[in-house]
Amino acid sequence: AQSVAQPEDQVNVAEGNPLTVKCTYSVSGNPYLFWYVQYPNRGLQFLLKYITGDNLVKGSYGFEAEFNKSQTSFHLKKPSALVSDSALYFCAVRDPYLYTGGFKTIFGAGTRLFVKA
Amino acid sequence: GAGVSQSPSNKVTEKGKDVELRCDPISGHTALYWYRQRLGQGLEFLIYFQGNSAPDKSGLPSDRFSAERTGESVSTLTIQRTQQEDSAVYLCASSFGTSGGAPQETQYFGPGTRLLVL
């Protein structure tokens, strides 16, 4: 069965510094990987996804993520953090094979990002 | 354009009562998901609908939970004999889904229904 881990409950970074939010996964075959963000008092929003192709995926708001198959990771990155990036970030994985993974998307527990001015 | 809508936005109920939560997906989206998010925790998959296929109910935590969907439109999540541990935000999401292949599309989430069981 597929699973996803976000090892950090919270990440603190100063505005202007690069940020990384970590995600590792476990799934049979090649995974579909997603990052979503939840801003305070707002719903979940899609940031980016990896399905196939280039390992470096670019998404909304200047975020990017790198798929690393050997390390089974999909870390979220941004070169220069903004205070407005402060939010709860969720990594998610879907097994693309219907007969092993069904239709489920499994979400990580979330990582809260604090960006200080 | 219209996004995913959910109602009610907040629901307070007494332990033992039944509640019904509603989700209106984005028009044209064939796939619909329900998730539960307990306070301070991640999303917990509950159930998935894709077109006319049998739903994936593997995430429903007990037989007190059930969900229905009318065609490719509205879905209702019903919790019978609510318990205090059912208190959470219930999120609905929809996506285009696929036919014949694995779904890979981005999910669009509604604002959620905040359920409090006293």
PDB file of N, CA and C in Angstrom, chain A residues 42-86:
ATOM      1  N   ARG A  42      -8.482  29.206   4.694  1.00  0.00           N
ATOM      2  CA  ARG A  42      -8.781  28.975   3.281  1.00  0.00           C
ATOM      3  C   ARG A  42      -8.672  27.499   2.969  1.00  0.00           C
ATOM      4  N   GLY A  43      -9.254  27.077   1.870  1.00  0.00           N
ATOM      5  CA  GLY A  43      -9.254  25.673   1.500  1.00  0.00           C
ATOM      6  C   GLY A  43      -7.923  25.229   0.930  1.00  0.00           C
ATOM      7  N   LEU A  44      -7.793  23.930   0.744  1.00  0.00           N
ATOM      8  CA  LEU A  44      -6.606  23.358   0.140  1.00  0.00           C
ATOM      9  C   LEU A  44      -6.480  23.775  -1.316  1.00  0.00           C
ATOM     10  N   GLN A  45      -5.246  24.115  -1.688  1.00  0.00           N
ATOM     11  CA  GLN A  45      -5.003  24.506  -3.080  1.00  0.00           C
ATOM     12  C   GLN A  45      -3.871  23.675  -3.654  1.00  0.00           C
ATOM     13  N   PHE A  46      -4.014  23.317  -4.906  1.00  0.00           N
ATOM     14  CA  PHE A  46      -2.987  22.581  -5.628  1.00  0.00           C
ATOM     15  C   PHE A  46      -1.790  23.469  -5.897  1.00  0.00           C
ATOM     16  N   LEU A  47      -0.582  22.927  -5.681  1.00  0.00           N
ATOM     17  CA  LEU A  47       0.654  23.651  -5.985  1.00  0.00           C
ATOM     18  C   LEU A  47       1.341  23.103  -7.231  1.00  0.00           C
ATOM     19  N   LEU A  48       1.578  21.800  -7.225  1.00  0.00           N
ATOM     20  CA  LEU A  48       2.278  21.193  -8.352  1.00  0.00           C
ATOM     21  C   LEU A  48       2.130  19.678  -8.276  1.00  0.00           C
ATOM     22  N   LYS A  49       2.497  19.034  -9.398  1.00  0.00           N
ATOM     23  CA  LYS A  49       2.422  17.576  -9.435  1.00  0.00           C
ATOM     24  C   LYS A  49       3.512  17.011 -10.314  1.00  0.00           C
ATOM     25  N   TYR A  50       3.907  15.787 -10.023  1.00  0.00           N
ATOM     26  CA  TYR A  50       4.802  15.028 -10.870  1.00  0.00           C
ATOM     27  C   TYR A  50       4.059  13.790 -11.330  1.00  0.00           C
ATOM     28  N   ILE A  51       3.995  13.635 -12.652  1.00  0.00           N
ATOM     29  CA  ILE A  51       3.390  12.444 -13.216  1.00  0.00           C
ATOM     30  C   ILE A  51       4.466  11.652 -13.976  1.00  0.00           C
ATOM     31  N   THR A  52       5.139  12.318 -14.861  1.00  0.00           N
ATOM     32  CA  THR A  52       6.215  11.720 -15.646  1.00  0.00           C
ATOM     33  C   THR A  52       7.038  12.844 -16.234  1.00  0.00           C
ATOM     34  N   GLY A  53       8.193  12.502 -16.812  1.00  0.00           N
ATOM     35  CA  GLY A  53       8.984  13.529 -17.477  1.00  0.00           C
ATOM     36  C   GLY A  53      10.088  14.071 -16.589  1.00  0.00           C
ATOM     37  N   ASP A  54      10.361  15.342 -16.716  1.00  0.00           N
ATOM     38  CA  ASP A  54      11.448  15.979 -15.975  1.00  0.00           C
ATOM     39  C   ASP A  54      11.262  15.812 -14.474  1.00  0.00           C
ATOM     40  N   ASN A  55      12.370  15.514 -13.810  1.00  0.00           N
ATOM     41  CA  ASN A  55      12.297  15.300 -12.368  1.00  0.00           C
ATOM     42  C   ASN A  55      12.022  16.593 -11.604  1.00  0.00           C
ATOM     43  N   LEU A  56      12.396  17.725 -12.182  1.00  0.00           N
ATOM     44  CA  LEU A  56      12.152  19.000 -11.528  1.00  0.00           C
ATOM     45  C   LEU A  56      10.840  19.573 -12.051  1.00  0.00           C
ATOM     46  N   VAL A  57       9.918  19.766 -11.145  1.00  0.00           N
ATOM     47  CA  VAL A  57       8.586  20.245 -11.507  1.00  0.00           C
ATOM     48  C   VAL A  57       8.404  21.647 -10.950  1.00  0.00           C
ATOM     49  N   LYS A  58       7.928  22.539 -11.774  1.00  0.00           N
ATOM     50  CA  LYS A  58       7.660  23.917 -11.325  1.00  0.00           C
ATOM     51  C   LYS A  58       6.161  24.105 -11.156  1.00  0.00           C
ATOM     52  N   GLY A  59       5.794  24.842 -10.100  1.00  0.00           N
ATOM     53  CA  GLY A  59       4.375  25.020  -9.820  1.00  0.00           C
ATOM     54  C   GLY A  59       4.027  26.467  -9.539  1.00  0.00           C
ATOM     55  N   SER A  60       2.944  26.627  -8.802  1.00  0.00           N
ATOM     56  CA  SER A  60       2.420  27.956  -8.501  1.00  0.00           C
ATOM     57  C   SER A  60       3.301  28.675  -7.479  1.00  0.00           C
ATOM     58  N   TYR A  61       3.213  30.016  -7.508  1.00  0.00           N
ATOM     59  CA  TYR A  61       3.824  30.889  -6.499  1.00  0.00           C
ATOM     60  C   TYR A  61       5.337  30.719  -6.397  1.00  0.00           C
ATOM     61  N   GLY A  62       6.000  30.254  -7.452  1.00  0.00           N
ATOM     62  CA  GLY A  62       7.448  30.137  -7.450  1.00  0.00           C
ATOM     63  C   GLY A  62       7.986  28.870  -6.809  1.00  0.00           C
ATOM     64  N   PHE A  63       7.075  27.965  -6.425  1.00  0.00           N
ATOM     65  CA  PHE A  63       7.511  26.711  -5.825  1.00  0.00           C
ATOM     66  C   PHE A  63       7.939  25.705  -6.895  1.00  0.00           C
ATOM     67  N   GLU A  64       8.819  24.805  -6.488  1.00  0.00           N
ATOM     68  CA  GLU A  64       9.235  23.702  -7.339  1.00  0.00           C
ATOM     69  C   GLU A  64       9.508  22.491  -6.463  1.00  0.00           C
ATOM     70  N   ALA A  65       9.524  21.328  -7.096  1.00  0.00           N
ATOM     71  CA  ALA A  65       9.794  20.096  -6.357  1.00  0.00           C
ATOM     72  C   ALA A  65      10.589  19.172  -7.243  1.00  0.00           C
ATOM     73  N   GLU A  66      11.451  18.394  -6.605  1.00  0.00           N
ATOM     74  CA  GLU A  66      12.301  17.478  -7.353  1.00  0.00           C
ATOM     75  C   GLU A  66      11.973  16.035  -6.995  1.00  0.00           C
ATOM     76  N   PHE A  67      11.625  15.278  -8.003  1.00  0.00           N
ATOM     77  CA  PHE A  67      11.361  13.855  -7.840  1.00  0.00           C
ATOM     78  C   PHE A  67      12.687  13.117  -7.868  1.00  0.00           C
ATOM     79  N   ASN A  68      12.953  12.363  -6.801  1.00  0.00           N
ATOM     80  CA  ASN A  68      14.178  11.576  -6.716  1.00  0.00           C
ATOM     81  C   ASN A  68      13.784  10.124  -6.488  1.00  0.00           C
ATOM     82  N   LYS A  69      13.854   9.346  -7.547  1.00  0.00           N
ATOM     83  CA  LYS A  69      13.367   7.975  -7.461  1.00  0.00           C
ATOM     84  C   LYS A  69      14.222   7.118  -6.535  1.00  0.00           C
ATOM     85  N   SER A  70      15.530   7.304  -6.575  1.00  0.00           N
ATOM     86  CA  SER A  70      16.418   6.472  -5.766  1.00  0.00           C
ATOM     87  C   SER A  70      16.228   6.727  -4.273  1.00  0.00           C
ATOM     88  N   GLN A  71      15.901   7.966  -3.938  1.00  0.00           N
ATOM     89  CA  GLN A  71      15.663   8.317  -2.541  1.00  0.00           C
ATOM     90  C   GLN A  71      14.178   8.330  -2.192  1.00  0.00           C
ATOM     91  N   THR A  72      13.357   8.000  -3.134  1.00  0.00           N
ATOM     92  CA  THR A  72      11.882   8.039  -2.973  1.00  0.00           C
ATOM     93  C   THR A  72      11.443   9.316  -2.270  1.00  0.00           C
ATOM     94  N   SER A  73      11.912  10.434  -2.809  1.00  0.00           N
ATOM     95  CA  SER A  73      11.581  11.723  -2.195  1.00  0.00           C
ATOM     96  C   SER A  73      10.983  12.665  -3.225  1.00  0.00           C
ATOM     97  N   PHE A  74      10.285  13.664  -2.714  1.00  0.00           N
ATOM     98  CA  PHE A  74       9.654  14.685  -3.555  1.00  0.00           C
ATOM     99  C   PHE A  74       9.620  15.964  -2.730  1.00  0.00           C
ATOM    100  N   HIS A  75      10.782  16.504  -2.447  1.00  0.00           N
ATOM    101  CA  HIS A  75      10.893  17.681  -1.573  1.00  0.00           C
ATOM    102  C   HIS A  75      10.430  18.946  -2.291  1.00  0.00           C
ATOM    103  N   LEU A  76       9.726  19.783  -1.560  1.00  0.00           N
ATOM    104  CA  LEU A  76       9.230  21.059  -2.074  1.00  0.00           C
ATOM    105  C   LEU A  76      10.260  22.148  -1.774  1.00  0.00           C
ATOM    106  N   LYS A  77      10.514  22.995  -2.750  1.00  0.00           N
ATOM    107  CA  LYS A  77      11.544  24.024  -2.568  1.00  0.00           C
ATOM    108  C   LYS A  77      11.076  25.355  -3.147  1.00  0.00           C
ATOM    109  N   LYS A  78      11.696  26.417  -2.597  1.00  0.00           N
ATOM    110  CA  LYS A  78      11.510  27.748  -3.156  1.00  0.00           C
ATOM    111  C   LYS A  78      12.797  28.521  -2.901  1.00  0.00           C
ATOM    112  N   PRO A  79      13.324  29.188  -3.901  1.00  0.00           N
ATOM    113  CA  PRO A  79      14.623  29.841  -3.749  1.00  0.00           C
ATOM    114  C   PRO A  79      14.630  30.983  -2.732  1.00  0.00           C
ATOM    115  N   SER A  80      13.509  31.695  -2.617  1.00  0.00           N
ATOM    116  CA  SER A  80      13.458  32.850  -1.741  1.00  0.00           C
ATOM    117  C   SER A  80      12.079  32.923  -1.091  1.00  0.00           C
ATOM    118  N   ALA A  81      12.030  32.655   0.207  1.00  0.00           N
ATOM    119  CA  ALA A  81      10.738  32.570   0.902  1.00  0.00           C
ATOM    120  C   ALA A  81      10.127  33.949   1.148  1.00  0.00           C
ATOM    121  N   LEU A  82       8.806  33.982   1.135  1.00  0.00           N
ATOM    122  CA  LEU A  82       8.038  35.179   1.461  1.00  0.00           C
ATOM    123  C   LEU A  82       7.235  34.926   2.725  1.00  0.00           C
ATOM    124  N   VAL A  83       6.964  35.991   3.467  1.00  0.00           N
ATOM    125  CA  VAL A  83       6.124  35.855   4.659  1.00  0.00           C
ATOM    126  C   VAL A  83       4.773  35.248   4.280  1.00  0.00           C
ATOM    127  N   SER A  84       4.283  35.609   3.118  1.00  0.00           N
ATOM    128  CA  SER A  84       2.974  35.119   2.662  1.00  0.00           C
ATOM    129  C   SER A  84       2.983  33.632   2.313  1.00  0.00           C
ATOM    130  N   ASP A  85       4.158  33.018   2.306  1.00  0.00           N
ATOM    131  CA  ASP A  85       4.236  31.563   2.073  1.00  0.00           C
ATOM    132  C   ASP A  85       3.887  30.773   3.339  1.00  0.00           C
ATOM    133  N   SER A  86       3.772  31.435   4.453  1.00  0.00           N
ATOM    134  CA  SER A  86       3.460  30.762   5.709  1.00  0.00           C
ATOM    135  C   SER A  86       2.109  30.069   5.590  1.00  0.00           C
TER     136      SER A  86
END
